[in-house]
Coordinates of C-alpha atoms in Angstrom, one line a residue:
X14 CA 1.7 -19.5 19.8
X15 CA -0.8 -17.9 22.1
X16 CA -3.4 -15.2 21.5
X17 CA -4.3 -12.4 24.0
X18 CA -7.2 -10.2 23.0
X19 CA -7.3 -7.1 25.2
X20 CA -11.0 -6.5 25.1
X21 CA -14.0 -8.0 23.3
X22 CA -14.3 -7.0 19.6
X23 CA -16.8 -4.5 18.4
X24 CA -20.5 -5.2 18.4
X25 CA -21.6 -6.8 15.1
X26 CA -18.9 -9.4 15.2
X27 CA -21.4 -12.1 16.4
X28 CA -22.8 -14.6 14.0
X29 CA -26.1 -12.8 13.7
X30 CA -24.7 -9.5 12.2
X31 CA -22.3 -9.7 9.3
X32 CA -19.7 -7.0 8.8
X33 CA -20.4 -4.7 5.8
X34 CA -16.7 -4.3 4.9
X35 CA -14.8 -7.4 3.9
X36 CA -11.6 -8.0 5.8
X37 CA -9.1 -10.8 6.4
X38 CA -9.7 -12.3 9.9
X39 CA -7.3 -15.2 9.9
X40 CA -3.9 -15.9 8.2
X41 CA -2.9 -19.5 7.9
X42 CA 0.6 -20.8 7.3
X43 CA 0.2 -24.5 7.0
X44 CA 3.7 -25.1 5.7
X45 CA 5.5 -21.8 5.1
X46 CA 9.2 -21.1 5.9
X47 CA 9.5 -21.8 9.6
X48 CA 5.8 -22.0 10.3
X49 CA 3.8 -25.2 10.4
X50 CA 0.0 -25.5 11.0
X51 CA 0.0 -21.9 12.2
X52 CA -3.2 -19.8 12.3
X53 CA -3.1 -16.2 13.3
X54 CA -6.4 -14.4 14.2
X55 CA -6.5 -10.9 12.9
X56 CA -8.6 -8.1 14.3
X57 CA -8.9 -4.4 13.6
X58 CA -5.6 -4.0 15.6
X59 CA -3.3 -7.0 15.7
X60 CA 0.2 -7.2 17.1
X61 CA 2.5 -10.1 16.3
X62 CA 4.8 -10.3 19.2
X63 CA 7.9 -12.4 19.7
X64 CA 11.7 -12.4 19.8
X65 CA 13.9 -12.1 16.7
X66 CA 13.6 -15.3 14.6
X67 CA 10.1 -16.1 15.7
X68 CA 8.6 -15.6 12.3
X69 CA 6.9 -12.2 12.6
X70 CA 8.3 -10.8 9.4
X71 CA 7.6 -14.1 7.6
X72 CA 3.9 -13.9 8.5
X73 CA 3.7 -10.3 7.2
X74 CA 5.4 -11.3 4.0
X75 CA 2.9 -14.1 3.5
X76 CA 0.0 -11.8 4.0
X77 CA 1.4 -9.3 1.5
X78 CA 2.0 -12.1 -1.0
X79 CA -1.6 -13.2 -0.7
X80 CA -2.7 -9.6 -1.2
X81 CA -0.6 -9.3 -4.4
X82 CA -2.1 -12.5 -5.8
X83 CA -5.6 -11.2 -5.0
X84 CA -4.8 -8.1 -7.0
X85 CA -3.9 -10.2 -10.1
X86 CA -0.1 -10.3 -9.7
X87 CA 1.8 -13.3 -11.2
X88 CA 3.2 -15.9 -8.8
X89 CA 6.8 -14.9 -9.3
X90 CA 5.9 -11.3 -8.5
X91 CA 4.2 -12.2 -5.2
X92 CA 7.0 -14.6 -4.2
X93 CA 10.3 -13.2 -5.6
X94 CA 12.2 -15.7 -3.4
X95 CA 10.0 -18.8 -3.4
X96 CA 12.8 -21.1 -2.2
X97 CA 12.9 -19.1 1.1
X98 CA 9.2 -19.9 1.6
X99 CA 9.8 -23.7 1.6
X100 CA 10.0 -25.2 5.1
X101 CA 13.6 -26.2 5.8
X102 CA 12.6 -29.8 6.7
X103 CA 10.5 -30.3 3.6
X104 CA 11.7 -33.4 1.7
X105 CA 11.3 -33.5 -2.1
X106 CA 9.0 -36.1 -3.6
X107 CA 9.8 -38.7 -6.3
X108 CA 9.7 -35.9 -8.9
X109 CA 12.0 -33.7 -6.8
X110 CA 9.2 -31.3 -6.1
X111 CA 9.0 -29.1 -2.9
X112 CA 6.7 -26.3 -2.1
X113 CA 4.7 -24.5 0.6
X114 CA 1.1 -23.9 1.7
X115 CA -0.7 -20.9 3.0
X116 CA -4.2 -19.4 3.2
X117 CA -6.6 -17.0 4.8
X118 CA -10.2 -16.3 5.9
X119 CA -12.1 -13.2 4.8
X120 CA -15.2 -12.3 6.7
X121 CA -17.9 -10.0 5.3
X122 CA -21.5 -9.9 4.1
X123 CA -21.2 -13.5 2.7
X124 CA -19.9 -14.9 6.0
X125 CA -16.4 -16.4 6.5
X126 CA -14.8 -17.4 3.2
X127 CA -11.7 -19.6 3.3
X128 CA -8.9 -19.6 0.7
X129 CA -6.1 -22.2 0.7
X130 CA -3.2 -22.4 -1.8
X131 CA -0.6 -25.0 -2.4
X132 CA 2.5 -23.7 -4.3
X133 CA 5.3 -25.7 -5.9
X134 CA 8.6 -23.9 -5.6
X135 CA 10.9 -26.6 -7.0
X136 CA 11.8 -27.5 -9.7
X137 CA 9.6 -24.7 -11.1
X138 CA 7.2 -22.2 -9.5
X139 CA 3.5 -22.8 -10.0
X140 CA 0.2 -23.1 -8.1
X141 CA -0.6 -26.8 -7.9
X142 CA -3.8 -26.5 -5.8
X143 CA -6.3 -23.9 -4.7
X144 CA -9.5 -24.2 -2.7
X145 CA -12.2 -21.6 -2.0
X146 CA -14.9 -22.7 0.5
X147 CA -17.9 -21.2 2.4
X148 CA -19.7 -22.9 5.2
X149 CA -18.3 -26.3 4.2
X150 CA -19.2 -25.9 0.6
X151 CA -16.4 -26.0 -2.0
X152 CA -16.9 -23.1 -4.4
X153 CA -13.6 -23.5 -6.3
X154 CA -11.0 -26.3 -6.4
X155 CA -8.0 -26.6 -8.7
X156 CA -5.4 -29.3 -9.1
X157 CA -2.4 -29.9 -11.3
X158 CA -3.2 -32.8 -13.6
X159 CA -0.6 -32.6 -16.3
X160 CA 2.8 -31.3 -15.1
X161 CA 3.9 -30.7 -18.7
X162 CA 1.2 -28.0 -19.3
X163 CA 1.2 -24.6 -17.6
X164 CA -2.4 -25.0 -16.4
X165 CA -4.4 -26.5 -13.5
X166 CA -7.7 -28.1 -13.9
X167 CA -10.4 -26.1 -12.1
X168 CA -13.9 -27.0 -11.0
X169 CA -16.3 -24.3 -9.6
X170 CA -19.7 -24.5 -8.0
X171 CA -22.7 -24.1 -10.4
X172 CA -25.8 -25.7 -8.9
X173 CA -27.5 -25.6 -12.2
X174 CA -28.1 -28.4 -14.8
X175 CA -24.5 -29.5 -13.8
X176 CA -23.4 -29.2 -10.2
X177 CA -19.9 -28.0 -11.2
X178 CA -18.2 -26.4 -14.2
X179 CA -14.8 -27.4 -15.2
X180 CA -12.1 -25.7 -17.2
X181 CA -8.3 -24.9 -17.3
X182 CA -6.8 -22.0 -15.5
X183 CA -3.2 -20.7 -15.7
X184 CA -0.9 -22.1 -13.0
X185 CA 0.9 -18.7 -12.3
X186 CA -2.2 -16.7 -11.3
X187 CA -4.7 -17.0 -8.4
X188 CA -7.8 -18.8 -9.8
X189 CA -10.1 -17.0 -7.3
X190 CA -9.2 -13.6 -8.9
X191 CA -9.9 -15.0 -12.4
X192 CA -13.3 -16.4 -11.7
X193 CA -15.3 -13.2 -12.4
X194 CA -14.1 -13.6 -16.0
X195 CA -15.3 -17.2 -16.3
X196 CA -18.6 -17.3 -14.3
X197 CA -21.7 -15.9 -15.9
X198 CA -23.8 -15.6 -12.8
X199 CA -26.9 -17.2 -14.2
X200 CA -27.7 -19.6 -11.4
X201 CA -27.9 -19.1 -7.7
X202 CA -24.8 -21.2 -7.3
X203 CA -22.8 -19.1 -9.7
X204 CA -24.0 -15.9 -8.0
X205 CA -22.9 -17.3 -4.7
X206 CA -19.4 -18.1 -6.1
X207 CA -19.1 -14.5 -7.5
X208 CA -20.2 -13.0 -4.2
X209 CA -17.6 -15.0 -2.3
X210 CA -14.9 -14.2 -4.8
X211 CA -15.6 -10.5 -4.6
X212 CA -15.5 -10.6 -0.8
X213 CA -12.1 -12.4 -0.8
X214 CA -10.6 -10.1 -3.5
X215 CA -11.8 -6.9 -1.8
X216 CA -10.4 -8.1 1.5
X217 CA -7.0 -8.9 0.1
X218 CA -6.3 -6.1 -2.3
X219 CA -6.5 -3.1 0.0
X220 CA -3.2 -3.7 1.8
X221 CA -0.3 -1.3 2.4
X222 CA 3.0 -2.7 3.7
X223 CA 4.9 0.1 5.5
X224 CA 8.3 0.3 7.0
X225 CA 9.4 4.0 7.3
X226 CA 13.2 4.6 6.7
X227 CA 14.3 7.7 8.5
X228 CA 17.5 8.2 6.6
X229 CA 15.7 8.6 3.3
X230 CA 12.9 10.6 4.9
X231 CA 15.4 13.4 5.8
X232 CA 16.3 14.2 2.2
X233 CA 14.5 16.8 0.1
X234 CA 12.4 15.1 -2.7
X235 CA 11.0 16.2 -6.0
X236 CA 7.2 16.7 -6.3
X237 CA 5.6 13.6 -7.7
X238 CA 2.3 11.7 -7.5
X239 CA 1.7 12.6 -3.9
X240 CA 1.1 8.9 -3.1
X241 CA 3.1 7.6 -0.1
X242 CA 5.7 4.9 -0.8
X243 CA 6.2 1.9 1.6
X244 CA 9.4 3.4 2.9
X245 CA 7.8 6.8 3.4
X246 CA 10.8 8.3 1.5
X247 CA 8.5 10.8 -0.2
X248 CA 6.8 12.0 2.9
X249 CA 7.5 15.7 2.0
X250 CA 5.8 15.3 -1.4
X251 CA 2.7 13.7 0.3
X252 CA 2.4 16.5 2.8
X253 CA 2.6 19.1 0.0
X254 CA -0.6 17.5 -1.3
X255 CA -2.5 16.4 1.7
X256 CA -2.2 19.6 3.9
X257 CA -4.7 21.4 1.7
X258 CA -6.9 18.4 0.6
X259 CA -8.4 17.6 4.0
X260 CA -8.1 20.1 6.8
X261 CA -9.8 17.9 9.4
X262 CA -7.5 14.9 8.9
X263 CA -4.5 17.2 8.8
X264 CA -5.5 18.8 12.0
X265 CA -5.8 15.3 13.6
X266 CA -2.3 14.5 12.2
X267 CA -0.8 17.6 13.7
X268 CA -2.4 16.9 17.1
X269 CA -0.9 13.4 17.0
X270 CA 2.5 14.8 16.0
X271 CA 2.3 17.2 18.8
X272 CA 1.7 14.3 21.3
X273 CA 4.6 12.3 19.9
X274 CA 7.4 14.8 19.1
X275 CA 9.5 16.9 21.4
X276 CA 8.9 20.7 21.6
X277 CA 5.9 22.8 20.5
X278 CA 4.3 21.9 17.2
X279 CA 1.9 24.3 15.5
X280 CA 1.8 22.7 12.1
X281 CA 3.4 20.1 9.8
X282 CA 4.0 21.1 6.3
X283 CA 6.3 21.0 3.2
X284 CA 8.1 24.0 1.7
X285 CA 10.5 24.5 -1.2
X286 CA 13.9 23.2 -0.2
X287 CA 16.7 25.8 -0.1
X288 CA 18.5 25.6 -3.5
X289 CA 15.9 23.1 -4.8
X290 CA 15.8 22.6 -8.5
X291 CA 13.6 20.7 -10.9
X292 CA 9.9 20.4 -11.7
X293 CA 6.9 21.2 -9.6
X294 CA 3.4 22.4 -9.6
X295 CA 3.6 25.8 -7.8
X296 CA 5.1 29.1 -8.8
X297 CA 8.7 30.0 -8.2
X298 CA 11.2 32.4 -9.5
X299 CA 13.0 31.7 -12.8
X300 CA 16.7 31.4 -13.0
X301 CA 18.5 33.1 -16.0
X302 CA 16.0 35.9 -16.5
X303 CA 13.1 37.7 -14.8
X304 CA 10.8 35.8 -12.4
X305 CA 8.7 33.1 -14.0
X306 CA 5.0 33.9 -14.3
X307 CA 2.1 31.5 -13.7
X308 CA 1.9 27.9 -12.6
X309 CA 3.5 25.3 -14.8
X310 CA 5.1 22.0 -15.6
X311 CA 4.6 21.3 -19.3
X312 CA 6.5 22.1 -22.5
X313 CA 6.2 25.0 -24.9
X314 CA 8.3 26.7 -27.4
X315 CA 8.1 30.3 -28.7
X316 CA 9.9 31.8 -31.6
X317 CA 10.6 35.5 -31.2
X318 CA 10.3 37.9 -34.0
X319 CA 13.9 39.0 -33.5
X320 CA 15.3 35.6 -34.3
X321 CA 15.4 34.6 -30.6
X322 CA 14.2 31.2 -29.5
X323 CA 12.7 30.6 -26.0
X324 CA 11.6 27.5 -24.4
X325 CA 9.4 27.0 -21.3
X326 CA 7.6 24.2 -19.6
X327 CA 4.1 24.9 -18.3
X328 CA 0.7 23.4 -17.7
X329 CA -0.8 26.7 -17.9
X330 CA -0.6 29.8 -20.0
X331 CA 2.3 32.2 -20.1
X332 CA 2.0 35.8 -21.3
X333 CA 3.8 38.1 -23.6
X334 CA 3.4 40.0 -26.8
X335 CA 2.2 37.6 -29.4
X336 CA 0.1 34.6 -30.3
X337 CA 0.9 31.0 -29.6
X338 CA -0.2 27.5 -30.1
X339 CA -0.4 24.4 -27.8
X340 CA -2.2 23.0 -24.9
X341 CA -1.8 26.3 -23.1
X342 CA -1.5 29.5 -25.0
X343 CA 2.0 30.8 -25.3
X344 CA 2.8 34.4 -26.0
X345 CA 5.9 36.0 -27.2
X346 CA 7.1 38.2 -30.1
X347 CA 6.2 35.4 -32.5
X348 CA 4.1 32.2 -32.5
X349 CA 4.6 29.7 -29.7
X350 CA 4.3 26.0 -30.0
X351 CA 4.0 23.3 -27.3
X352 CA 2.0 22.1 -24.3
X353 CA 2.6 25.4 -22.5
X354 CA 4.1 28.7 -23.2
X355 CA 7.4 30.4 -23.3
X356 CA 7.2 34.0 -22.0
X357 CA 9.0 37.2 -22.8
X358 CA 10.7 39.2 -25.5
X359 CA 13.3 36.6 -26.0
X360 CA 14.1 33.2 -24.8
X361 CA 13.3 31.6 -21.5
X362 CA 13.7 27.9 -20.7
X363 CA 12.4 26.3 -17.6
X364 CA 9.8 24.4 -15.7
X365 CA 7.4 27.2 -16.1
X366 CA 7.2 30.4 -18.0
X367 CA 10.6 32.0 -17.8
X368 CA 11.4 35.5 -19.0
X369 CA 14.4 36.8 -20.9
X370 CA 15.4 39.6 -23.3
X371 CA 17.5 39.8 -26.4
X372 CA 17.7 37.7 -29.6
X373 CA 19.7 34.7 -28.4
X374 CA 18.5 31.6 -26.6
X375 CA 18.3 31.7 -22.8
X376 CA 17.5 29.2 -20.2
X377 CA 15.8 29.5 -16.9
X378 CA 14.1 27.3 -14.3
X379 CA 10.6 28.4 -13.1
X380 CA 7.2 27.3 -11.9
X381 CA 7.2 25.3 -8.9
X382 CA 9.6 23.9 -6.3
X383 CA 11.8 21.3 -7.8
X384 CA 12.6 19.8 -4.4
X385 CA 10.5 20.1 -1.2
X386 CA 11.3 19.3 2.4
X387 CA 9.0 18.6 5.3
X388 CA 9.2 20.9 8.4
X389 CA 7.6 21.3 11.8
X390 CA 6.2 24.7 12.4
X391 CA 7.1 25.6 16.0
X392 CA 5.2 28.9 16.0
X393 CA 6.6 32.5 16.0
X394 CA 8.2 31.9 12.6
X395 CA 10.4 29.0 13.7
X396 CA 10.5 25.9 11.5
X397 CA 12.4 22.7 12.2
X398 CA 13.3 20.6 9.1
X399 CA 12.4 16.9 9.6
X400 CA 16.1 16.2 8.7
X401 CA 16.9 17.3 12.3
X402 CA 14.5 15.0 14.0
X403 CA 15.5 11.6 15.5
X404 CA 14.7 8.3 14.0
X405 CA 11.9 7.6 16.5
X406 CA 10.2 10.9 15.8
X407 CA 10.4 10.3 12.1
X408 CA 9.0 6.8 12.3
X409 CA 6.2 7.9 14.6
X410 CA 5.3 10.8 12.3
X411 CA 5.3 8.6 9.2
X412 CA 3.2 5.9 10.8
X413 CA 0.7 8.4 12.1
X414 CA 0.4 9.9 8.6
X415 CA -0.3 6.4 7.2
X416 CA -3.1 5.8 9.8
X417 CA -4.8 9.1 9.1
X418 CA -4.8 8.8 5.3
X419 CA -6.2 6.1 3.0
X420 CA -6.0 4.4 -0.4
X421 CA -6.2 7.7 -2.2
X422 CA -2.9 8.8 -0.6
X423 CA -1.0 5.5 -0.1
X424 CA 0.6 3.6 -2.9
X425 CA -2.0 0.7 -2.9
X426 CA -4.3 -0.9 -5.5
X427 CA -7.9 -0.6 -4.2
X428 CA -10.8 -2.2 -6.0
X429 CA -12.1 0.5 -8.2
X430 CA -15.5 -1.3 -8.8
X431 CA -16.3 -1.2 -5.1
X432 CA -17.2 2.1 -3.3
X433 CA -14.5 3.2 -0.9
X434 CA -17.0 3.2 2.0
X435 CA -17.2 -0.6 1.6
X436 CA -13.5 -1.2 1.6
X437 CA -11.1 -1.5 4.6
X438 CA -7.4 -0.7 4.2
X439 CA -5.0 -3.0 6.1
X440 CA -1.6 -1.6 7.1
X441 CA 1.2 -4.1 7.5
X442 CA 3.9 -2.6 9.7
X443 CA 7.1 -4.6 10.3
X444 CA 9.0 -3.4 13.4
X445 CA 6.1 -1.2 14.5
X446 CA 7.8 -0.3 17.7
X447 CA 11.3 0.2 16.3
X448 CA 13.0 3.3 17.6
X449 CA 9.8 4.5 19.4
X450 CA 9.9 5.5 23.1
X451 CA 7.0 4.4 25.4
X452 CA 5.0 7.6 24.9
X453 CA 5.2 7.3 21.1
X454 CA 4.2 3.6 21.2
X455 CA 1.2 4.4 23.3
X456 CA 0.1 7.3 21.2
X457 CA 0.5 5.4 18.0
X458 CA -1.4 2.4 19.2
X459 CA -4.2 4.7 20.4
X460 CA -4.5 6.3 17.0
X461 CA -4.6 2.8 15.4
X462 CA -7.3 1.7 17.9
X463 CA -9.5 4.7 17.1
X464 CA -9.1 4.3 13.3
X465 CA -9.8 0.6 13.6
X466 CA -13.0 1.3 15.6
X467 CA -14.3 3.3 12.6
X468 CA -13.8 0.3 10.4
X469 CA -11.8 1.9 7.5
X470 CA -8.3 1.1 8.7
X471 CA -6.9 -2.2 10.2
X472 CA -3.3 -2.6 11.4
X473 CA -1.2 -5.7 11.7
X474 CA 2.1 -4.8 13.3
X475 CA 5.2 -6.8 14.3
X476 CA 6.8 -6.0 17.7
X477 CA 9.4 -7.6 19.9
X478 CA 7.4 -7.2 23.1
X479 CA 3.7 -6.3 23.3
X480 CA 3.4 -6.0 27.1
X481 CA 3.0 -2.2 26.7
X482 CA -0.2 -2.8 24.6
X483 CA -2.1 -4.4 27.5
X484 CA -5.5 -2.8 28.0
X485 CA -5.7 -1.1 24.6
X486 CA -9.3 -1.5 23.4
X487 CA -9.7 -3.8 20.4
X488 CA -6.1 -5.0 20.4
X489 CA -5.3 -8.6 19.7
X490 CA -1.8 -9.8 20.6
X491 CA -0.5 -13.0 18.9
X492 CA 2.6 -14.3 20.8
X493 CA 5.1 -16.2 18.7
X494 CA 8.2 -18.0 19.9
X495 CA 11.3 -19.3 18.2
X496 CA 9.9 -22.8 18.1
X497 CA 7.2 -21.5 15.7
X498 CA 3.9 -23.2 15.4

């Protein structure tokens, strides 16, 4: 393994000035799958480069597993296939035990903090050792003492009447993430432990693993949470939300799409899909009656005075000729009941106020596009559905969206107790250059470099060849080979 930094890192990285935002600056795979004694330096923009089989995906998988442990995930959730993490040449001990070791370093206001973990994968999955250190001082150390019990014996730095405090911790959770619940913070030593733990957890938790899947991105999707999934399947749903939330970032995204996609691009947006059906948050016409009125996705029932029954779903009020009851007033020819109104002189049933007439029950769908699709606005009224774009354009567009957004839009688990301004989001992108042409690769790396310079976004991407990244400011290229380290 060799490391090729393009240019010196940002000012402030020297020993005299500590970075304000915690971030992972080194990933260590001491004995993990095909890696042995490997240490990968990580900067604001890092490319893991090497041929197929060199362990790029394995390194990203290890990083993501550490991030999940830092967020409080159980060991079997972070490592769903623990046997695949055990080095092939690892020999079982006298108790038939085999495992793997990995760790990382998080830099920040407290200086470099090291975390190292030893995991037993066979015969049962458990953490058998963990060490958190700072400047040569051990802040936390755990060890498996009694294999018959599901705990490890932990000792953490106190520097009070007793130099350390001891106690059991569960063997399927990261001890570092549990310490804030066990350490009172009464002594200087305890406060140092808590500060180091916070730095490590904050650095680990804000991670988004992303691998856009063009085939799924082409399909229309229902409106949902508006938070981007790792495969970017719901890109149209996210655009429906983000286009109006931050005009400046959306303008930057459109400019990047214009640079990376063929043909003119005036805008990037979502629109109701032709024939779309279902639930949504914006008005649309009702089916099976008159047009739906008002925004809605909720549930309400109105009982008409002429023995008709109408049903509507809505988050907001509907309107008609009578009183109603619920979370939103419903109006009809009789009382309405529910979380939102029915509307009309008879029944309507739908995702929003539907209208109808008569005394029998009727059903209609209203209030918001059930399915939305993403389109490129070419100008002059011409719109190109993303379903017609090539794989490279779709992957480029999705990755650009990821880099221009943040934890509020991506499906990640940021640390709520820490202000967003003090957190850094790390994007893990396997196959970063897959399907991209040279222009798209260069444009995307430029976006990543600019966002990394601001300190809020870091990118770790896996590529087969990083020669095209030479000269990009702030880029660190880690070269792997099939021999592995």
